[in-house]
mmCIF file of C-alpha atoms in Angstrom:
data_model
loop_
_atom_site.group_PDB
_atom_site.id
_atom_site.type_symbol
_atom_site.label_atom_id
_atom_site.label_comp_id
_atom_site.label_asym_id
_atom_site.label_seq_id
_atom_site.Cartn_x
_atom_site.Cartn_y
_atom_site.Cartn_z
ATOM 1 C CA MET A 1 33.121 59.823 95.204
ATOM 2 C CA ALA A 2 34.084 62.925 93.253
ATOM 3 C CA ASP A 3 32.378 61.672 90.083
ATOM 4 C CA ASN A 4 28.965 61.060 91.667
ATOM 5 C CA PRO A 5 26.835 64.073 90.657
ATOM 6 C CA LEU A 6 24.100 63.397 93.212
ATOM 7 C CA LEU A 7 26.600 63.271 96.051
ATOM 8 C CA ARG A 8 28.259 66.470 94.833
ATOM 9 C CA VAL A 9 24.936 68.331 94.649
ATOM 10 C CA VAL A 10 23.860 67.165 98.108
ATOM 11 C CA ALA A 11 27.258 68.063 99.560
ATOM 12 C CA LYS A 12 27.160 71.514 97.962
ATOM 13 C CA ALA A 13 23.788 72.076 99.607
ATOM 14 C CA LEU A 14 24.843 70.697 103.000
ATOM 15 C CA ILE A 15 28.276 72.260 103.452
ATOM 16 C CA PRO A 16 27.077 75.892 103.683
ATOM 17 C CA MET A 17 24.430 74.841 106.211
ATOM 18 C CA ILE A 18 27.071 72.992 108.241
ATOM 19 C CA MET A 19 29.252 76.115 108.252
ATOM 20 C CA LEU A 20 26.274 78.286 109.212
ATOM 21 C CA PHE A 21 25.376 75.907 112.042
ATOM 22 C CA ALA A 22 28.987 76.096 113.247
ATOM 23 C CA LEU A 23 28.679 79.890 113.409
ATOM 24 C CA TYR A 24 25.375 79.550 115.291
ATOM 25 C CA VAL A 25 26.962 77.198 117.827
ATOM 26 C CA GLN A 26 29.953 79.550 118.126
ATOM 27 C CA PHE A 27 27.956 82.675 118.858
ATOM 28 C CA HIS A 28 25.228 80.957 120.867
ATOM 29 C CA GLY A 29 27.786 79.331 123.147
ATOM 30 C CA ASP A 30 27.622 81.944 125.878
ATOM 31 C CA PHE A 31 23.819 81.716 126.088
ATOM 32 C CA GLY A 32 23.342 77.943 125.919
ATOM 33 C CA PRO A 33 24.987 74.672 125.009
ATOM 34 C CA GLY A 34 27.770 75.042 122.507
ATOM 35 C CA GLY A 35 30.837 77.164 122.225
ATOM 36 C CA GLY A 36 34.184 77.260 120.557
ATOM 37 C CA PHE A 37 35.131 73.604 120.760
ATOM 38 C CA GLN A 38 31.866 72.339 119.345
ATOM 39 C CA ALA A 39 31.799 75.005 116.644
ATOM 40 C CA GLY A 40 35.359 74.212 115.610
ATOM 41 C CA VAL A 41 34.576 70.528 115.287
ATOM 42 C CA ILE A 42 31.414 71.229 113.267
ATOM 43 C CA PHE A 43 33.302 73.607 110.973
ATOM 44 C CA ALA A 44 36.036 71.011 110.458
ATOM 45 C CA ALA A 45 33.386 68.380 109.714
ATOM 46 C CA GLY A 46 32.196 70.559 106.854
ATOM 47 C CA VAL A 47 35.708 70.669 105.423
ATOM 48 C CA VAL A 48 36.079 66.904 105.886
ATOM 49 C CA LEU A 49 32.802 66.352 104.013
ATOM 50 C CA TYR A 50 34.065 68.609 101.236
ATOM 51 C CA ALA A 51 37.297 66.607 101.044
ATOM 52 C CA LEU A 52 35.468 63.279 100.983
ATOM 53 C CA VAL A 53 33.151 64.327 98.158
ATOM 54 C CA MET A 54 35.329 66.654 96.071
ATOM 55 C CA GLY A 55 38.711 65.101 96.756
ATOM 56 C CA LEU A 56 41.613 65.865 99.047
ATOM 57 C CA ASP A 57 43.403 68.080 96.545
ATOM 58 C CA ALA A 58 40.303 70.262 96.105
ATOM 59 C CA ALA A 59 39.953 70.562 99.875
ATOM 60 C CA ARG A 60 43.601 71.497 100.244
ATOM 61 C CA ALA A 61 43.150 74.122 97.545
ATOM 62 C CA ALA A 62 40.088 75.506 99.363
ATOM 63 C CA VAL A 63 41.775 75.453 102.780
ATOM 64 C CA PRO A 64 45.523 75.791 102.205
ATOM 65 C CA SER A 65 47.997 74.730 104.847
ATOM 66 C CA TRP A 66 48.942 78.327 105.683
ATOM 67 C CA ALA A 67 45.292 79.015 106.560
ATOM 68 C CA VAL A 68 45.225 75.988 108.850
ATOM 69 C CA ARG A 69 48.405 77.134 110.609
ATOM 70 C CA LEU A 70 47.057 80.693 110.829
ATOM 71 C CA ALA A 71 43.800 79.464 112.411
ATOM 72 C CA VAL A 72 45.608 77.377 115.015
ATOM 73 C CA SER A 73 48.141 80.026 115.969
ATOM 74 C CA GLY A 74 45.678 82.921 115.703
ATOM 75 C CA GLY A 75 43.225 81.139 117.973
ATOM 76 C CA VAL A 76 45.856 80.537 120.610
ATOM 77 C CA LEU A 77 46.977 84.160 120.356
ATOM 78 C CA LEU A 78 43.387 85.390 120.676
ATOM 79 C CA TYR A 79 42.813 83.239 123.757
ATOM 80 C CA GLY A 80 46.077 84.226 125.398
ATOM 81 C CA GLY A 81 45.784 87.835 124.289
ATOM 82 C CA THR A 82 42.407 88.132 125.958
ATOM 83 C CA GLY A 83 43.881 86.922 129.229
ATOM 84 C CA ILE A 84 46.855 89.246 128.980
ATOM 85 C CA ALA A 85 44.614 92.183 128.071
ATOM 86 C CA CYS A 86 42.653 91.521 131.261
ATOM 87 C CA MET A 87 45.903 91.667 133.230
ATOM 88 C CA PHE A 88 46.962 94.949 131.565
ATOM 89 C CA LEU A 89 43.582 96.453 132.420
ATOM 90 C CA GLY A 90 44.101 95.744 136.108
ATOM 91 C CA GLY A 91 42.391 92.395 136.524
ATOM 92 C CA ALA A 92 43.642 88.859 136.893
ATOM 93 C CA LEU A 93 44.269 86.493 133.984
ATOM 94 C CA LEU A 94 40.936 85.954 132.191
ATOM 95 C CA ASP A 95 39.133 88.292 134.619
ATOM 96 C CA TYR A 96 36.686 89.563 132.026
ATOM 97 C CA ASP A 97 35.058 92.146 134.286
ATOM 98 C CA VAL A 98 37.720 94.715 133.353
ATOM 99 C CA LEU A 99 37.121 94.467 129.597
ATOM 100 C CA ALA A 100 34.179 96.897 129.627
ATOM 101 C CA HIS A 101 32.685 99.643 131.770
ATOM 102 C CA ASP A 102 30.085 97.186 133.052
ATOM 103 C CA PRO A 103 31.261 93.808 134.451
ATOM 104 C CA LEU A 104 28.361 92.046 132.735
ATOM 105 C CA HIS A 105 29.413 93.412 129.356
ATOM 106 C CA GLY A 106 33.016 92.583 130.146
ATOM 107 C CA GLN A 107 32.057 88.975 130.837
ATOM 108 C CA HIS A 108 30.208 88.823 127.535
ATOM 109 C CA TYR A 109 33.124 90.263 125.543
ATOM 110 C CA GLY A 110 35.662 88.053 127.283
ATOM 111 C CA ILE A 111 33.733 84.848 126.752
ATOM 112 C CA LEU A 112 33.077 85.766 123.123
ATOM 113 C CA LEU A 113 36.780 86.384 122.449
ATOM 114 C CA VAL A 114 37.995 83.282 124.286
ATOM 115 C CA GLU A 115 35.420 81.060 122.603
ATOM 116 C CA ALA A 116 36.396 82.492 119.214
ATOM 117 C CA GLY A 117 40.015 81.603 119.968
ATOM 118 C CA VAL A 118 39.048 78.084 120.981
ATOM 119 C CA GLY A 119 36.911 77.674 117.862
ATOM 120 C CA LEU A 120 39.671 78.819 115.528
ATOM 121 C CA THR A 121 42.227 76.578 117.182
ATOM 122 C CA VAL A 122 40.019 73.492 117.242
ATOM 123 C CA ALA A 123 38.872 73.932 113.637
ATOM 124 C CA GLY A 124 42.433 74.435 112.432
ATOM 125 C CA ALA A 125 43.762 71.507 114.420
ATOM 126 C CA MET A 126 40.996 69.156 113.265
ATOM 127 C CA ILE A 127 41.427 70.140 109.622
ATOM 128 C CA GLY A 128 45.192 69.808 109.905
ATOM 129 C CA ILE A 129 44.951 66.375 111.512
ATOM 130 C CA PHE A 130 42.526 65.248 108.806
ATOM 131 C CA PHE A 131 44.802 66.492 106.026
ATOM 132 C CA VAL A 132 47.794 64.689 107.539
ATOM 133 C CA PHE A 133 45.974 61.385 107.964
ATOM 134 C CA ALA A 134 44.152 61.591 104.626
ATOM 135 C CA GLY A 135 47.352 62.451 102.827
ATOM 136 C CA ARG A 136 49.461 59.664 104.296
ATOM 137 C CA GLY A 137 50.998 57.481 101.643
ATOM 138 C CA ARG A 138 50.739 60.323 99.112
ATOM 139 C CA LEU A 139 54.053 61.841 100.097
ATOM 140 C CA ARG A 140 56.906 61.452 97.738
ATOM 141 C CA SER A 141 60.082 59.941 99.035
ATOM 142 C CA PRO A 142 62.746 62.549 99.799
ATOM 143 C CA PRO A 143 65.474 63.171 97.249
ATOM 144 C CA PRO A 144 68.581 60.998 97.734
ATOM 145 C CA SER A 145 70.586 63.953 99.068
ATOM 146 C CA GLU A 146 68.164 64.388 102.019
ATOM 147 C CA GLU A 147 68.013 60.737 103.036
ATOM 148 C CA ALA A 148 69.649 59.796 106.301
ATOM 149 C CA PRO A 149 72.971 57.947 105.940
#
């Protein structure tokens, strides 16, 4: 598919809109339907579309494996860190009321941070799973010294 110019042009026009829609779903999640999980899946779908049209190697160059690992681990840390911060501020785990002077603002900040953590983790996990499945069969066999006896 990488040599089809029409497909490449359409994908180049669609991918930024997919990423923008993922951000909309992410930040609109505390006011309506949507949130971190949906935004992460939409963001990963944009990367999958990029990989299908431009090739897996181009997608891996655009989203390297360290970035995928950083997104997954950073999202989990953001989610857990928000809960622990609530505990250090005198509340219970994920008791967002203590995050700001006003409980309503605290709820907003807490949900925003937790949903951002979920979005990062889901996007990273989906992209990582896609890269593993799309790259199967492309791995080289290990050198003879590393083979099991």
